[in-house]
Amino acid sequence: MRGTIVVDTERCKGCNLCAVACPLKIIRMSQKQVNRKGYHFAEQLAPGMCTGCTSCAIVCPDGCISVYRTR
């Protein structure tokens, strides 16, 4: 099972909870980019490495992350 995440970058406030919850450690806060509110937002580091476990989406307090699974 593989997956990918889609982050609503304009709603993300950079709390970092998703990165901590990711068992594969493939989520981080953007290094140089910020959204309109000035927050560094979450991004997936390694496309194709996500297993679609949804841990990141579950802990996101603002519901900014959608997880899509593929086989």
XYZ file of N, CA and C in Angstrom:
213
model
N 0.841 -1.180 0.000
C 0.000 0.000 0.000
C 0.885 1.241 0.000
N 0.594 2.161 -0.864
C 1.311 3.436 -0.937
C 0.307 4.559 -0.741
N 0.833 5.706 -0.435
C -0.036 6.851 -0.239
C 0.675 8.138 -0.563
N -0.058 9.202 -0.479
C 0.501 10.536 -0.636
C -0.353 11.487 0.186
N 0.241 12.579 0.593
C -0.518 13.563 1.350
C -0.684 14.836 0.527
N -1.781 15.510 0.783
C -2.027 16.814 0.188
C -2.284 17.760 1.359
N -1.478 18.808 1.441
C -1.583 19.767 2.538
C -2.228 21.054 2.023
N -3.231 21.516 2.743
C -3.814 22.826 2.446
C -2.847 23.848 3.035
N -1.913 24.298 2.235
C -0.805 25.124 2.727
C -1.266 26.459 3.291
N -2.374 26.976 2.830
C -2.853 28.261 3.346
C -3.500 28.132 4.721
N -3.969 26.955 5.069
C -4.571 26.736 6.388
C -3.567 26.215 7.398
N -2.468 25.643 6.942
C -1.465 25.052 7.831
C -0.778 26.148 8.647
N -0.682 25.932 9.961
C -0.041 26.919 10.822
C 1.334 26.470 11.309
N 1.853 25.393 10.726
C 3.212 24.959 11.025
C 3.419 24.431 12.425
N 2.435 23.748 12.988
C 2.541 23.260 14.369
C 3.512 22.088 14.507
N 3.829 21.417 13.405
C 4.797 20.320 13.363
C 4.278 19.002 13.946
N 3.029 18.934 14.360
C 2.498 17.693 14.924
C 2.490 16.561 13.907
N 2.228 16.877 12.650
C 2.202 15.852 11.603
C 3.583 15.233 11.408
N 4.616 16.058 11.439
C 5.983 15.555 11.265
C 6.377 14.636 12.409
N 5.968 14.979 13.608
C 6.267 14.147 14.780
C 5.498 12.831 14.713
N 4.258 12.875 14.224
C 3.410 11.679 14.167
C 3.779 10.724 13.041
N 4.447 11.199 12.011
C 4.775 10.349 10.861
C 5.783 9.270 11.251
N 5.401 7.994 11.150
C 6.321 6.925 11.537
C 7.539 6.801 10.609
N 7.425 7.292 9.390
C 8.529 7.209 8.435
C 9.370 8.485 8.389
N 8.932 9.515 9.117
C 9.648 10.800 9.182
C 9.847 11.414 7.791
N 8.777 11.406 6.992
C 8.869 11.969 5.638
C 8.084 13.271 5.487
N 7.716 13.880 6.611
C 7.037 15.173 6.593
C 7.902 16.161 7.361
N 8.019 17.362 6.823
C 8.739 18.435 7.511
C 8.061 19.756 7.209
N 8.441 20.760 7.940
C 7.947 22.106 7.658
C 8.805 22.691 6.538
N 8.179 23.409 5.629
C 8.910 23.995 4.508
C 10.052 24.855 5.035
N 11.167 24.811 4.347
C 12.349 25.521 4.804
C 12.353 26.993 4.408
N 11.952 27.297 3.186
C 12.050 28.665 2.676
C 10.706 29.290 2.364
N 9.711 28.487 2.072
C 8.410 29.015 1.690
C 7.515 29.212 2.912
N 6.690 30.230 2.852
C 5.679 30.464 3.884
C 4.346 30.746 3.202
N 3.260 30.539 3.943
C 1.955 30.847 3.377
C 1.631 32.327 3.592
N 0.429 32.745 3.226
C 0.069 34.162 3.320
C 0.079 34.694 4.752
N -0.070 33.800 5.717
C -0.057 34.212 7.123
C 1.349 34.221 7.703
N 2.324 33.768 6.921
C 3.709 33.777 7.359
C 4.184 32.508 8.031
N 3.398 31.441 7.964
C 3.775 30.174 8.579
C 4.513 29.270 7.590
N 5.512 28.555 8.079
C 6.121 27.476 7.308
C 5.131 26.321 7.352
N 4.783 25.779 6.225
C 3.759 24.747 6.156
C 4.377 23.360 5.983
N 3.581 22.337 6.248
C 4.030 20.954 6.131
C 4.191 20.568 4.668
N 5.175 19.721 4.413
C 5.375 19.179 3.069
C 5.932 17.771 3.169
N 5.638 16.970 2.165
C 6.117 15.589 2.114
C 7.501 15.579 1.497
N 8.445 14.945 2.175
C 9.831 14.921 1.703
C 10.074 13.941 0.564
N 9.579 12.752 0.722
C 9.918 11.685 -0.219
C 8.667 11.149 -0.910
N 8.350 11.669 -2.082
C 7.201 11.136 -2.808
C 7.382 9.637 -3.063
N 6.329 8.887 -2.852
C 6.406 7.444 -3.061
C 6.776 6.658 -1.816
N 7.184 7.317 -0.764
C 7.559 6.609 0.466
C 6.398 6.512 1.463
N 5.403 7.351 1.313
C 4.263 7.366 2.226
C 3.505 6.040 2.125
N 3.091 5.505 3.277
C 2.321 4.264 3.301
C 0.824 4.507 3.439
N 0.425 5.755 3.597
C -0.990 6.078 3.717
C -1.570 5.734 5.074
N -0.755 5.764 6.121
C -1.205 5.361 7.462
C -2.180 6.359 8.090
N -2.237 7.568 7.624
C -3.109 8.660 8.069
C -2.761 9.239 9.440
N -1.658 8.869 10.031
C -1.276 9.420 11.336
C -1.181 10.942 11.293
N -0.628 11.476 10.226
C -0.472 12.928 10.094
C -1.819 13.628 10.053
N -2.755 13.078 9.305
C -4.072 13.691 9.171
C -4.855 13.620 10.477
N -4.676 12.550 11.221
C -5.389 12.376 12.483
C -4.952 13.407 13.515
N -3.658 13.701 13.582
C -3.172 14.632 14.608
C -3.267 16.094 14.203
N -3.525 16.391 12.951
C -3.588 17.777 12.496
C -4.790 18.482 13.142
N -4.543 19.485 13.986
C -5.647 20.134 14.697
C -6.560 20.967 13.794
N -6.087 21.327 12.625
C -6.882 22.153 11.718
C -7.408 21.388 10.508
N -7.158 20.092 10.436
C -7.653 19.285 9.324
C -7.087 19.692 7.979
N -5.814 20.062 7.960
C -5.178 20.572 6.735
C -4.630 19.474 5.830
N -4.584 18.245 6.319
C -3.933 17.174 5.563
C -4.951 16.147 5.092
N -4.909 15.837 3.806
C -5.694 14.750 3.228
C -4.720 13.672 2.801
N -5.059 12.421 3.070
C -4.206 11.298 2.705
C -4.923 10.473 1.655
N -4.227 10.143 0.587
C -4.767 9.333 -0.493
C -3.950 8.057 -0.597
N -4.634 6.925 -0.650
C -3.971 5.620 -0.729
C -4.096 5.036 -2.127
N -3.036 4.343 -2.548
C -3.038 3.615 -3.812
C -2.418 2.255 -3.572
N -2.618 1.349 -4.454
C -2.004 0.006 -4.338
C -0.844 -0.113 -5.266
